[in-house]
PDB file of C-alpha atoms and ligand atoms in Angstrom:
ATOM      1  CA  UNK A   1      17.171 179.056 -83.646  1.00 53.00           C
ATOM      2  CA  UNK A   2      19.938 180.831 -85.428  1.00 58.00           C
ATOM      3  CA  UNK A   3      22.282 180.970 -82.480  1.00 61.00           C
ATOM      4  CA  UNK A   4      25.276 178.777 -83.254  1.00 62.00           C
ATOM      5  CA  UNK A   5      27.556 179.526 -80.352  1.00 65.00           C
ATOM      6  CA  UNK A   6      29.871 176.734 -79.215  1.00 73.00           C
ATOM      7  CA  UNK A   7      28.184 174.377 -76.777  1.00 75.00           C
ATOM      8  CA  UNK A   8      28.482 175.632 -73.195  1.00 87.00           C
ATOM      9  CA  UNK A   9      29.522 173.651 -70.172  1.00 87.00           C
ATOM     10  CA  UNK A  10      25.933 172.770 -69.357  1.00 87.00           C
ATOM     11  CA  UNK A  11      25.353 171.378 -72.814  1.00 90.00           C
ATOM     12  CA  UNK A  12      28.417 169.196 -72.381  1.00 89.00           C
ATOM     13  CA  UNK A  13      27.174 167.967 -69.017  1.00 89.00           C
ATOM     14  CA  UNK A  14      23.876 166.967 -70.558  1.00 89.00           C
ATOM     15  CA  UNK A  15      25.835 164.759 -72.915  1.00 91.00           C
ATOM     16  CA  UNK A  16      27.129 162.689 -69.992  1.00 93.00           C
ATOM     17  CA  UNK A  17      24.003 161.005 -68.677  1.00 94.00           C
ATOM     18  CA  UNK A  18      25.654 159.281 -65.740  1.00 96.00           C
ATOM     19  CA  UNK A  19      27.560 162.327 -64.462  1.00 94.00           C
ATOM     20  CA  UNK A  20      24.520 164.492 -65.083  1.00 94.00           C
ATOM     21  CA  UNK A  21      22.236 162.129 -63.121  1.00 96.00           C
ATOM     22  CA  UNK A  22      24.669 162.033 -60.211  1.00 96.00           C
ATOM     23  CA  UNK A  23      24.905 165.835 -60.092  1.00 95.00           C
ATOM     24  CA  UNK A  24      21.115 166.174 -60.304  1.00 96.00           C
ATOM     25  CA  UNK A  25      20.731 163.695 -57.446  1.00 97.00           C
ATOM     26  CA  UNK A  26      23.229 165.634 -55.324  1.00 98.00           C
ATOM     27  CA  UNK A  27      21.489 168.950 -55.939  1.00 97.00           C
ATOM     28  CA  UNK A  28      18.067 167.454 -55.109  1.00 97.00           C
ATOM     29  CA  UNK A  29      19.490 165.999 -51.887  1.00 97.00           C
ATOM     30  CA  UNK A  30      21.014 169.346 -50.883  1.00 97.00           C
ATOM     31  CA  UNK A  31      17.736 171.137 -51.633  1.00 96.00           C
ATOM     32  CA  UNK A  32      15.771 168.488 -49.770  1.00 96.00           C
ATOM     33  CA  UNK A  33      18.039 168.701 -46.740  1.00 96.00           C
ATOM     34  CA  UNK A  34      17.747 172.501 -46.696  1.00 95.00           C
ATOM     35  CA  UNK A  35      13.960 172.170 -46.559  1.00 92.00           C
ATOM     36  CA  UNK A  36      13.778 169.214 -44.215  1.00 90.00           C
ATOM     37  CA  UNK A  37      16.442 169.834 -41.550  1.00 91.00           C
ATOM     38  CA  UNK A  38      15.050 173.150 -40.231  1.00 87.00           C
ATOM     39  CA  UNK A  39      11.608 171.540 -40.109  1.00 81.00           C
ATOM     40  CA  UNK A  40      12.717 168.813 -37.691  1.00 81.00           C
ATOM     41  CA  UNK A  41      15.212 170.892 -35.706  1.00 85.00           C
ATOM     42  CA  UNK A  42      13.239 174.075 -35.052  1.00 81.00           C
ATOM     43  CA  UNK A  43      10.645 173.194 -32.435  1.00 75.00           C
ATOM     44  CA  UNK A  44       8.744 176.490 -32.716  1.00 77.00           C
ATOM     45  CA  UNK A  45       7.739 175.566 -36.259  1.00 78.00           C
ATOM     46  CA  UNK A  46       4.793 173.815 -34.673  1.00 81.00           C
ATOM     47  CA  UNK A  47       3.564 176.034 -31.845  1.00 83.00           C
ATOM     48  CA  UNK A  48       2.727 173.820 -28.881  1.00 87.00           C
ATOM     49  CA  UNK A  49      -0.643 174.149 -27.186  1.00 91.00           C
ATOM     50  CA  UNK A  50      -0.331 173.367 -23.489  1.00 90.00           C
ATOM     51  CA  UNK A  51      -3.733 171.675 -23.227  1.00 93.00           C
ATOM     52  CA  UNK A  52      -3.061 169.258 -26.082  1.00 94.00           C
ATOM     53  CA  UNK A  53      -2.230 165.923 -24.448  1.00 95.00           C
ATOM     54  CA  UNK A  54      -1.866 162.401 -25.873  1.00 97.00           C
ATOM     55  CA  UNK A  55      -4.958 160.268 -26.399  1.00 98.00           C
ATOM     56  CA  UNK A  56      -6.069 157.954 -23.603  1.00 98.00           C
ATOM     57  CA  UNK A  57      -5.691 154.217 -24.358  1.00 98.00           C
ATOM     58  CA  UNK A  58      -9.417 153.896 -25.109  1.00 98.00           C
ATOM     59  CA  UNK A  59      -9.443 156.948 -27.391  1.00 98.00           C
ATOM     60  CA  UNK A  60      -6.425 155.557 -29.210  1.00 98.00           C
ATOM     61  CA  UNK A  61      -8.283 152.282 -29.737  1.00 98.00           C
ATOM     62  CA  UNK A  62     -11.284 154.223 -31.035  1.00 98.00           C
ATOM     63  CA  UNK A  63      -9.038 156.141 -33.370  1.00 98.00           C
ATOM     64  CA  UNK A  64      -7.808 152.881 -34.885  1.00 97.00           C
ATOM     65  CA  UNK A  65     -11.438 151.813 -35.379  1.00 98.00           C
ATOM     66  CA  UNK A  66     -12.102 155.141 -37.097  1.00 98.00           C
ATOM     67  CA  UNK A  67      -9.223 154.310 -39.449  1.00 97.00           C
ATOM     68  CA  UNK A  68     -10.370 150.696 -39.905  1.00 97.00           C
ATOM     69  CA  UNK A  69     -13.923 151.728 -40.806  1.00 97.00           C
ATOM     70  CA  UNK A  70     -12.740 154.341 -43.292  1.00 96.00           C
ATOM     71  CA  UNK A  71     -14.592 157.243 -41.663  1.00 97.00           C
ATOM     72  CA  UNK A  72     -11.885 159.514 -43.070  1.00 96.00           C
ATOM     73  CA  UNK A  73     -13.333 158.811 -46.525  1.00 96.00           C
ATOM     74  CA  UNK A  74     -16.360 160.967 -45.675  1.00 97.00           C
ATOM     75  CA  UNK A  75     -15.219 163.138 -42.763  1.00 98.00           C
ATOM     76  CA  UNK A  76     -12.375 165.619 -42.486  1.00 97.00           C
ATOM     77  CA  UNK A  77     -10.769 166.627 -39.216  1.00 97.00           C
ATOM     78  CA  UNK A  78      -9.520 170.056 -40.067  1.00 95.00           C
ATOM     79  CA  UNK A  79     -11.443 173.307 -39.967  1.00 96.00           C
ATOM     80  CA  UNK A  80     -10.098 175.766 -42.515  1.00 95.00           C
ATOM     81  CA  UNK A  81      -9.643 179.423 -41.566  1.00 93.00           C
ATOM     82  CA  UNK A  82     -12.653 180.692 -43.520  1.00 94.00           C
ATOM     83  CA  UNK A  83     -15.557 182.536 -42.018  1.00 93.00           C
ATOM     84  CA  UNK A  84     -18.216 180.008 -43.071  1.00 94.00           C
ATOM     85  CA  UNK A  85     -16.163 177.181 -41.553  1.00 95.00           C
ATOM     86  CA  UNK A  86     -15.533 179.037 -38.287  1.00 94.00           C
ATOM     87  CA  UNK A  87     -19.234 179.787 -37.937  1.00 94.00           C
ATOM     88  CA  UNK A  88     -20.218 176.206 -38.612  1.00 94.00           C
ATOM     89  CA  UNK A  89     -17.539 174.247 -36.766  1.00 95.00           C
ATOM     90  CA  UNK A  90     -15.600 176.535 -34.420  1.00 93.00           C
ATOM     91  CA  UNK A  91     -11.905 177.419 -34.204  1.00 94.00           C
ATOM     92  CA  UNK A  92      -9.822 176.498 -37.249  1.00 94.00           C
ATOM     93  CA  UNK A  93      -7.362 173.592 -37.006  1.00 94.00           C
ATOM     94  CA  UNK A  94      -3.918 174.308 -35.551  1.00 92.00           C
ATOM     95  CA  UNK A  95      -0.787 172.311 -36.369  1.00 89.00           C
ATOM     96  CA  UNK A  96      -0.115 171.972 -32.631  1.00 91.00           C
ATOM     97  CA  UNK A  97      -3.373 170.053 -32.194  1.00 93.00           C
ATOM     98  CA  UNK A  98      -2.236 167.017 -34.135  1.00 93.00           C
ATOM     99  CA  UNK A  99       1.312 166.562 -32.825  1.00 91.00           C
ATOM    100  CA  UNK A 100       0.370 163.214 -31.257  1.00 94.00           C
ATOM    101  CA  UNK A 101      -1.567 161.923 -34.261  1.00 94.00           C
ATOM    102  CA  UNK A 102       0.104 159.149 -36.197  1.00 92.00           C
ATOM    103  CA  UNK A 103      -1.086 159.122 -38.907  1.00 93.00           C
ATOM    104  CA  UNK A 104      -2.969 162.423 -38.986  1.00 93.00           C
ATOM    105  CA  UNK A 105      -6.603 162.232 -40.086  1.00 96.00           C
ATOM    106  CA  UNK A 106      -7.099 165.681 -41.586  1.00 95.00           C
ATOM    107  CA  UNK A 107      -8.790 164.128 -44.604  1.00 94.00           C
ATOM    108  CA  UNK A 108      -9.750 165.773 -47.841  1.00 92.00           C
ATOM    109  CA  UNK A 109     -13.324 164.590 -48.341  1.00 94.00           C
ATOM    110  CA  UNK A 110     -16.423 165.933 -46.688  1.00 95.00           C
ATOM    111  CA  UNK A 111     -19.431 163.886 -47.624  1.00 96.00           C
ATOM    112  CA  UNK A 112     -20.318 164.335 -43.967  1.00 96.00           C
ATOM    113  CA  UNK A 113     -19.380 167.302 -41.764  1.00 97.00           C
ATOM    114  CA  UNK A 114     -15.929 168.003 -40.314  1.00 98.00           C
ATOM    115  CA  UNK A 115     -15.520 166.128 -37.020  1.00 98.00           C
ATOM    116  CA  UNK A 116     -12.575 167.903 -35.410  1.00 96.00           C
ATOM    117  CA  UNK A 117     -14.906 169.881 -33.097  1.00 96.00           C
ATOM    118  CA  UNK A 118     -17.596 167.252 -32.543  1.00 97.00           C
ATOM    119  CA  UNK A 119     -16.496 166.303 -28.983  1.00 96.00           C
ATOM    120  CA  UNK A 120     -19.184 167.262 -26.480  1.00 95.00           C
ATOM    121  CA  UNK A 121     -21.623 168.333 -29.202  1.00 96.00           C
ATOM    122  CA  UNK A 122     -23.899 165.357 -28.476  1.00 97.00           C
ATOM    123  CA  UNK A 123     -24.368 163.016 -25.493  1.00 97.00           C
ATOM    124  CA  UNK A 124     -22.748 159.564 -25.741  1.00 97.00           C
ATOM    125  CA  UNK A 125     -26.152 157.977 -26.307  1.00 97.00           C
ATOM    126  CA  UNK A 126     -26.725 160.103 -29.407  1.00 98.00           C
ATOM    127  CA  UNK A 127     -23.659 158.503 -30.985  1.00 98.00           C
ATOM    128  CA  UNK A 128     -24.897 155.003 -30.128  1.00 98.00           C
ATOM    129  CA  UNK A 129     -28.206 155.713 -31.864  1.00 98.00           C
ATOM    130  CA  UNK A 130     -26.452 157.400 -34.769  1.00 98.00           C
ATOM    131  CA  UNK A 131     -24.125 154.439 -35.396  1.00 98.00           C
ATOM    132  CA  UNK A 132     -27.006 151.992 -35.034  1.00 97.00           C
ATOM    133  CA  UNK A 133     -29.107 153.887 -37.561  1.00 97.00           C
ATOM    134  CA  UNK A 134     -27.984 157.358 -38.719  1.00 97.00           C
ATOM    135  CA  UNK A 135     -31.489 158.124 -39.975  1.00 97.00           C
ATOM    136  CA  UNK A 136     -32.874 157.830 -36.434  1.00 96.00           C
ATOM    137  CA  UNK A 137     -30.969 160.922 -35.261  1.00 96.00           C
ATOM    138  CA  UNK A 138     -30.403 162.694 -38.559  1.00 95.00           C
ATOM    139  CA  UNK A 139     -33.364 162.241 -40.925  1.00 95.00           C
ATOM    140  CA  UNK A 140     -32.274 161.860 -44.569  1.00 94.00           C
ATOM    141  CA  UNK A 141     -28.679 161.134 -43.522  1.00 97.00           C
ATOM    142  CA  UNK A 142     -26.748 159.172 -46.105  1.00 96.00           C
ATOM    143  CA  UNK A 143     -24.209 157.897 -43.598  1.00 97.00           C
ATOM    144  CA  UNK A 144     -24.236 154.078 -43.587  1.00 97.00           C
ATOM    145  CA  UNK A 145     -25.235 152.333 -40.333  1.00 97.00           C
ATOM    146  CA  UNK A 146     -22.441 150.810 -38.238  1.00 98.00           C
ATOM    147  CA  UNK A 147     -24.733 148.732 -36.035  1.00 97.00           C
ATOM    148  CA  UNK A 148     -22.245 145.868 -35.689  1.00 97.00           C
ATOM    149  CA  UNK A 149     -20.032 148.166 -33.596  1.00 98.00           C
ATOM    150  CA  UNK A 150     -22.653 147.754 -30.848  1.00 97.00           C
ATOM    151  CA  UNK A 151     -22.124 143.989 -30.925  1.00 97.00           C
ATOM    152  CA  UNK A 152     -18.446 143.467 -31.775  1.00 97.00           C
ATOM    153  CA  UNK A 153     -16.111 142.812 -28.873  1.00 97.00           C
ATOM    154  CA  UNK A 154     -13.653 145.540 -27.962  1.00 97.00           C
ATOM    155  CA  UNK A 155     -10.145 144.147 -28.435  1.00 97.00           C
ATOM    156  CA  UNK A 156      -7.704 145.709 -25.988  1.00 97.00           C
ATOM    157  CA  UNK A 157      -4.990 143.048 -26.110  1.00 96.00           C
ATOM    158  CA  UNK A 158      -2.563 145.273 -28.049  1.00 96.00           C
ATOM    159  CA  UNK A 159      -3.277 148.592 -26.418  1.00 97.00           C
ATOM    160  CA  UNK A 160      -0.144 148.585 -24.230  1.00 97.00           C
ATOM    161  CA  UNK A 161       2.010 147.810 -27.257  1.00 97.00           C
ATOM    162  CA  UNK A 162       0.387 150.678 -29.154  1.00 97.00           C
ATOM    163  CA  UNK A 163       1.216 153.093 -26.366  1.00 97.00           C
ATOM    164  CA  UNK A 164       4.775 151.887 -26.065  1.00 97.00           C
ATOM    165  CA  UNK A 165       5.298 152.183 -29.831  1.00 97.00           C
ATOM    166  CA  UNK A 166       4.044 155.763 -29.756  1.00 97.00           C
ATOM    167  CA  UNK A 167       6.263 156.387 -26.743  1.00 97.00           C
ATOM    168  CA  UNK A 168       9.280 155.261 -28.766  1.00 96.00           C
ATOM    169  CA  UNK A 169       8.256 157.776 -31.412  1.00 92.00           C
ATOM    170  CA  UNK A 170       8.153 160.584 -28.857  1.00 90.00           C
ATOM    171  CA  UNK A 171       4.607 160.671 -27.481  1.00 95.00           C
ATOM    172  CA  UNK A 172       5.046 161.431 -23.768  1.00 95.00           C
ATOM    173  CA  UNK A 173       3.369 158.392 -22.190  1.00 97.00           C
ATOM    174  CA  UNK A 174       4.859 157.320 -18.871  1.00 97.00           C
ATOM    175  CA  UNK A 175       5.919 153.711 -18.218  1.00 97.00           C
ATOM    176  CA  UNK A 176       3.010 153.449 -15.804  1.00 97.00           C
ATOM    177  CA  UNK A 177       0.529 154.581 -18.415  1.00 97.00           C
ATOM    178  CA  UNK A 178       1.902 152.005 -20.856  1.00 97.00           C
ATOM    179  CA  UNK A 179       1.759 149.199 -18.299  1.00 97.00           C
ATOM    180  CA  UNK A 180      -1.767 149.978 -17.096  1.00 97.00           C
ATOM    181  CA  UNK A 181      -3.183 150.885 -20.524  1.00 97.00           C
ATOM    182  CA  UNK A 182      -5.687 148.053 -20.674  1.00 97.00           C
ATOM    183  CA  UNK A 183      -7.002 148.716 -17.168  1.00 97.00           C
ATOM    184  CA  UNK A 184      -7.315 152.470 -17.846  1.00 98.00           C
ATOM    185  CA  UNK A 185      -9.159 151.732 -21.075  1.00 98.00           C
ATOM    186  CA  UNK A 186     -11.623 149.403 -19.338  1.00 98.00           C
ATOM    187  CA  UNK A 187     -12.281 152.031 -16.660  1.00 98.00           C
ATOM    188  CA  UNK A 188     -13.030 154.746 -19.193  1.00 98.00           C
ATOM    189  CA  UNK A 189     -15.202 152.321 -21.184  1.00 98.00           C
ATOM    190  CA  UNK A 190     -17.187 151.484 -18.051  1.00 98.00           C
ATOM    191  CA  UNK A 191     -17.808 155.198 -17.394  1.00 98.00           C
ATOM    192  CA  UNK A 192     -19.067 155.842 -20.913  1.00 98.00           C
ATOM    193  CA  UNK A 193     -21.233 152.716 -20.866  1.00 98.00           C
ATOM    194  CA  UNK A 194     -22.716 153.883 -17.560  1.00 97.00           C
ATOM    195  CA  UNK A 195     -23.558 157.308 -18.986  1.00 95.00           C
ATOM    196  CA  UNK A 196     -25.312 155.599 -21.910  1.00 97.00           C
ATOM    197  CA  UNK A 197     -27.331 153.390 -19.569  1.00 96.00           C
ATOM    198  CA  UNK A 198     -28.294 156.344 -17.419  1.00 95.00           C
ATOM    199  CA  UNK A 199     -29.533 158.148 -20.492  1.00 93.00           C
ATOM    200  CA  UNK A 200     -31.909 155.239 -21.126  1.00 95.00           C
ATOM    201  CA  UNK A 201     -29.743 153.597 -23.776  1.00 95.00           C
ATOM    202  CA  UNK A 202     -28.786 149.955 -24.309  1.00 96.00           C
ATOM    203  CA  UNK A 203     -26.984 148.114 -21.512  1.00 95.00           C
ATOM    204  CA  UNK A 204     -23.849 145.986 -21.689  1.00 94.00           C
ATOM    205  CA  UNK A 205     -21.873 148.137 -24.131  1.00 97.00           C
ATOM    206  CA  UNK A 206     -18.767 148.485 -21.914  1.00 96.00           C
ATOM    207  CA  UNK A 207     -16.853 145.821 -23.827  1.00 96.00           C
ATOM    208  CA  UNK A 208     -18.094 146.715 -27.297  1.00 98.00           C
ATOM    209  CA  UNK A 209     -16.188 148.563 -30.004  1.00 98.00           C
ATOM    210  CA  UNK A 210     -18.701 151.390 -30.239  1.00 98.00           C
ATOM    211  CA  UNK A 211     -17.589 152.664 -26.824  1.00 98.00           C
ATOM    212  CA  UNK A 212     -13.985 153.190 -27.952  1.00 98.00           C
ATOM    213  CA  UNK A 213     -15.110 155.020 -31.074  1.00 98.00           C
ATOM    214  CA  UNK A 214     -17.393 157.273 -29.018  1.00 98.00           C
ATOM    215  CA  UNK A 215     -14.580 158.065 -26.569  1.00 98.00           C
ATOM    216  CA  UNK A 216     -12.446 159.149 -29.522  1.00 98.00           C
ATOM    217  CA  UNK A 217     -15.190 161.336 -31.039  1.00 98.00           C
ATOM    218  CA  UNK A 218     -15.929 162.972 -27.689  1.00 98.00           C
ATOM    219  CA  UNK A 219     -12.274 163.945 -27.388  1.00 97.00           C
ATOM    220  CA  UNK A 220     -12.163 165.839 -30.688  1.00 97.00           C
ATOM    221  CA  UNK A 221     -11.860 169.585 -30.147  1.00 94.00           C
ATOM    222  CA  UNK A 222     -11.787 169.275 -26.348  1.00 95.00           C
ATOM    223  CA  UNK A 223      -8.125 170.311 -26.018  1.00 94.00           C
ATOM    224  CA  UNK A 224      -8.652 173.437 -28.092  1.00 92.00           C
ATOM    225  CA  UNK A 225     -11.632 174.454 -25.953  1.00 91.00           C
ATOM    226  CA  UNK A 226      -9.570 173.865 -22.809  1.00 92.00           C
ATOM    227  CA  UNK A 227      -6.961 176.272 -24.194  1.00 90.00           C
ATOM    228  CA  UNK A 228      -9.679 178.911 -24.427  1.00 90.00           C
ATOM    229  CA  UNK A 229      -9.294 179.155 -28.194  1.00 88.00           C
ATOM    230  CA  UNK A 230     -12.534 180.223 -29.863  1.00 84.00           C
ATOM    231  CA  UNK A 231     -13.562 180.929 -33.429  1.00 79.00           C
ATOM    232  CA  UNK A 232     -12.468 184.497 -33.975  1.00 72.00           C
ATOM    233  CA  UNK A 233     -15.040 185.667 -36.493  1.00 63.00           C
ATOM    234  CA  UNK A 234     -14.767 189.426 -36.960  1.00 56.00           C
ATOM    235  CA  UNK A 235     -17.982 191.131 -37.885  1.00 52.00           C
TER     236      UNK A 235
HETATM  237  C1  LIG B 301     -20.663 157.638 -46.894  1.00 50.82           C
HETATM  238  C2  LIG B 301     -20.134 158.731 -46.097  1.00 50.82           C
HETATM  239  C3  LIG B 301     -19.980 158.558 -44.610  1.00 50.82           C
HETATM  240  C4  LIG B 301     -19.210 157.636 -43.926  1.00 50.82           C
HETATM  241  C5  LIG B 301     -18.383 156.491 -44.498  1.00 50.82           C
HETATM  242  C6  LIG B 301     -19.291 158.005 -42.539  1.00 50.82           C
HETATM  243  N1  LIG B 301     -20.090 159.096 -42.368  1.00 50.82           N
HETATM  244 FE1  LIG B 301     -20.455 160.059 -40.644  1.00 50.82          FE
HETATM  245  N2  LIG B 301     -21.733 161.330 -41.572  1.00 50.82           N
HETATM  246  C7  LIG B 301     -21.985 161.324 -42.930  1.00 50.82           C
HETATM  247  C8  LIG B 301     -23.014 162.320 -43.213  1.00 50.82           C
HETATM  248  C9  LIG B 301     -23.590 162.630 -44.582  1.00 50.82           C
HETATM  249  C10 LIG B 301     -23.360 162.933 -41.981  1.00 50.82           C
HETATM  250  C11 LIG B 301     -24.405 164.044 -41.730  1.00 50.82           C
HETATM  251  C12 LIG B 301     -25.751 163.455 -41.407  1.00 50.82           C
HETATM  252  C13 LIG B 301     -25.756 162.681 -40.111  1.00 50.82           C
HETATM  253  O1  LIG B 301     -25.657 163.284 -39.029  1.00 50.82           O
HETATM  254  O2  LIG B 301     -25.831 161.444 -40.155  1.00 50.82           O
HETATM  255  C14 LIG B 301     -22.521 162.288 -40.983  1.00 50.82           C
HETATM  256  C15 LIG B 301     -22.525 162.623 -39.643  1.00 50.82           C
HETATM  257  C16 LIG B 301     -21.668 162.126 -38.690  1.00 50.82           C
HETATM  258  C17 LIG B 301     -21.559 162.592 -37.334  1.00 50.82           C
HETATM  259  C18 LIG B 301     -22.337 163.762 -36.709  1.00 50.82           C
HETATM  260  C19 LIG B 301     -21.566 165.041 -37.017  1.00 50.82           C
HETATM  261  C20 LIG B 301     -22.247 166.301 -36.559  1.00 50.82           C
HETATM  262  O3  LIG B 301     -21.532 167.284 -36.304  1.00 50.82           O
HETATM  263  O4  LIG B 301     -23.473 166.329 -36.453  1.00 50.82           O
HETATM  264  C21 LIG B 301     -20.620 161.832 -36.708  1.00 50.82           C
HETATM  265  C22 LIG B 301     -20.150 161.935 -35.273  1.00 50.82           C
HETATM  266  C23 LIG B 301     -20.149 160.864 -37.686  1.00 50.82           C
HETATM  267  N3  LIG B 301     -20.783 161.082 -38.873  1.00 50.82           N
HETATM  268  C24 LIG B 301     -19.185 159.904 -37.419  1.00 50.82           C
HETATM  269  C25 LIG B 301     -18.780 158.953 -38.364  1.00 50.82           C
HETATM  270  C26 LIG B 301     -17.873 157.867 -38.052  1.00 50.82           C
HETATM  271  C27 LIG B 301     -17.202 157.652 -36.715  1.00 50.82           C
HETATM  272  C28 LIG B 301     -17.752 157.129 -39.191  1.00 50.82           C
HETATM  273  C29 LIG B 301     -16.975 155.838 -39.371  1.00 50.82           C
HETATM  274  C30 LIG B 301     -17.372 154.754 -38.491  1.00 50.82           C
HETATM  275  C31 LIG B 301     -18.552 157.762 -40.221  1.00 50.82           C
HETATM  276  N4  LIG B 301     -19.171 158.853 -39.668  1.00 50.82           N
HETATM  277  C32 LIG B 301     -18.647 157.323 -41.516  1.00 50.82           C
HETATM  278  C33 LIG B 301     -21.391 160.526 -43.870  1.00 50.82           C
HETATM  279  C34 LIG B 301     -20.546 159.465 -43.618  1.00 50.82           C
END
């Protein structure tokens, strides 16, 4: 460099580490605020889908089991807007679908298939068999068995608290729904357990963890179908 002009104002600033750091912090904060404030204030940023409603207490419990068991390490819950994904899974994931998900479970690893459209794809009993021994329904599957879910007791003691916490964060549960969460969960569990028994499956699953997980899986993609959204693959 042959340029020997007198140091400019910026050069001088760089020589004052403390002042410089403070100014950098202020400019990052201003930039951050400019990005962040519109995101929280402008509702239309996330287009709402009328049929997307909060999870039922049992589905919420199943969702926590999904998190506990680390299913997100092998399964994504977001269909990307590419033709091969639309043909395989169905409509691509919308932001408005996950407004009640805390934390979201979009995932970034697909050792197994995407699950965001799996609801209704199989009967409840299929899932029981699949968790008991994945190879019994899907030969050569490398998914590990989760057979203990058929034996472990379903813990619903905190379900009301979970709902009320989400309510504080803005999920539109009513006070009634919060208060009766455990009863509602047991009812839904009894219905699913009955459908499994009718299909010739094991009995006595109504108070087992597997039922909550199945209720959660059967919910995935249901809201989008109810909205009449389909995979728009142009040919
Ligand atoms: C080591 C990776 C791995 C983990 C962990 C895993 N899975 Fe899977 N999963 C797979 C693979 C591979 C398949 C495809 C073969 C099959 O159907 O078993 C699959 C298939 C599935 C399917 C059927 C999807 C379809 O569209 O046919 C469901 C439902 C499922 N997994 C749920 C779960 C749940 C719930 C958990 C956590 C309790 C879980 N998986 C954990 C690898 C995994």
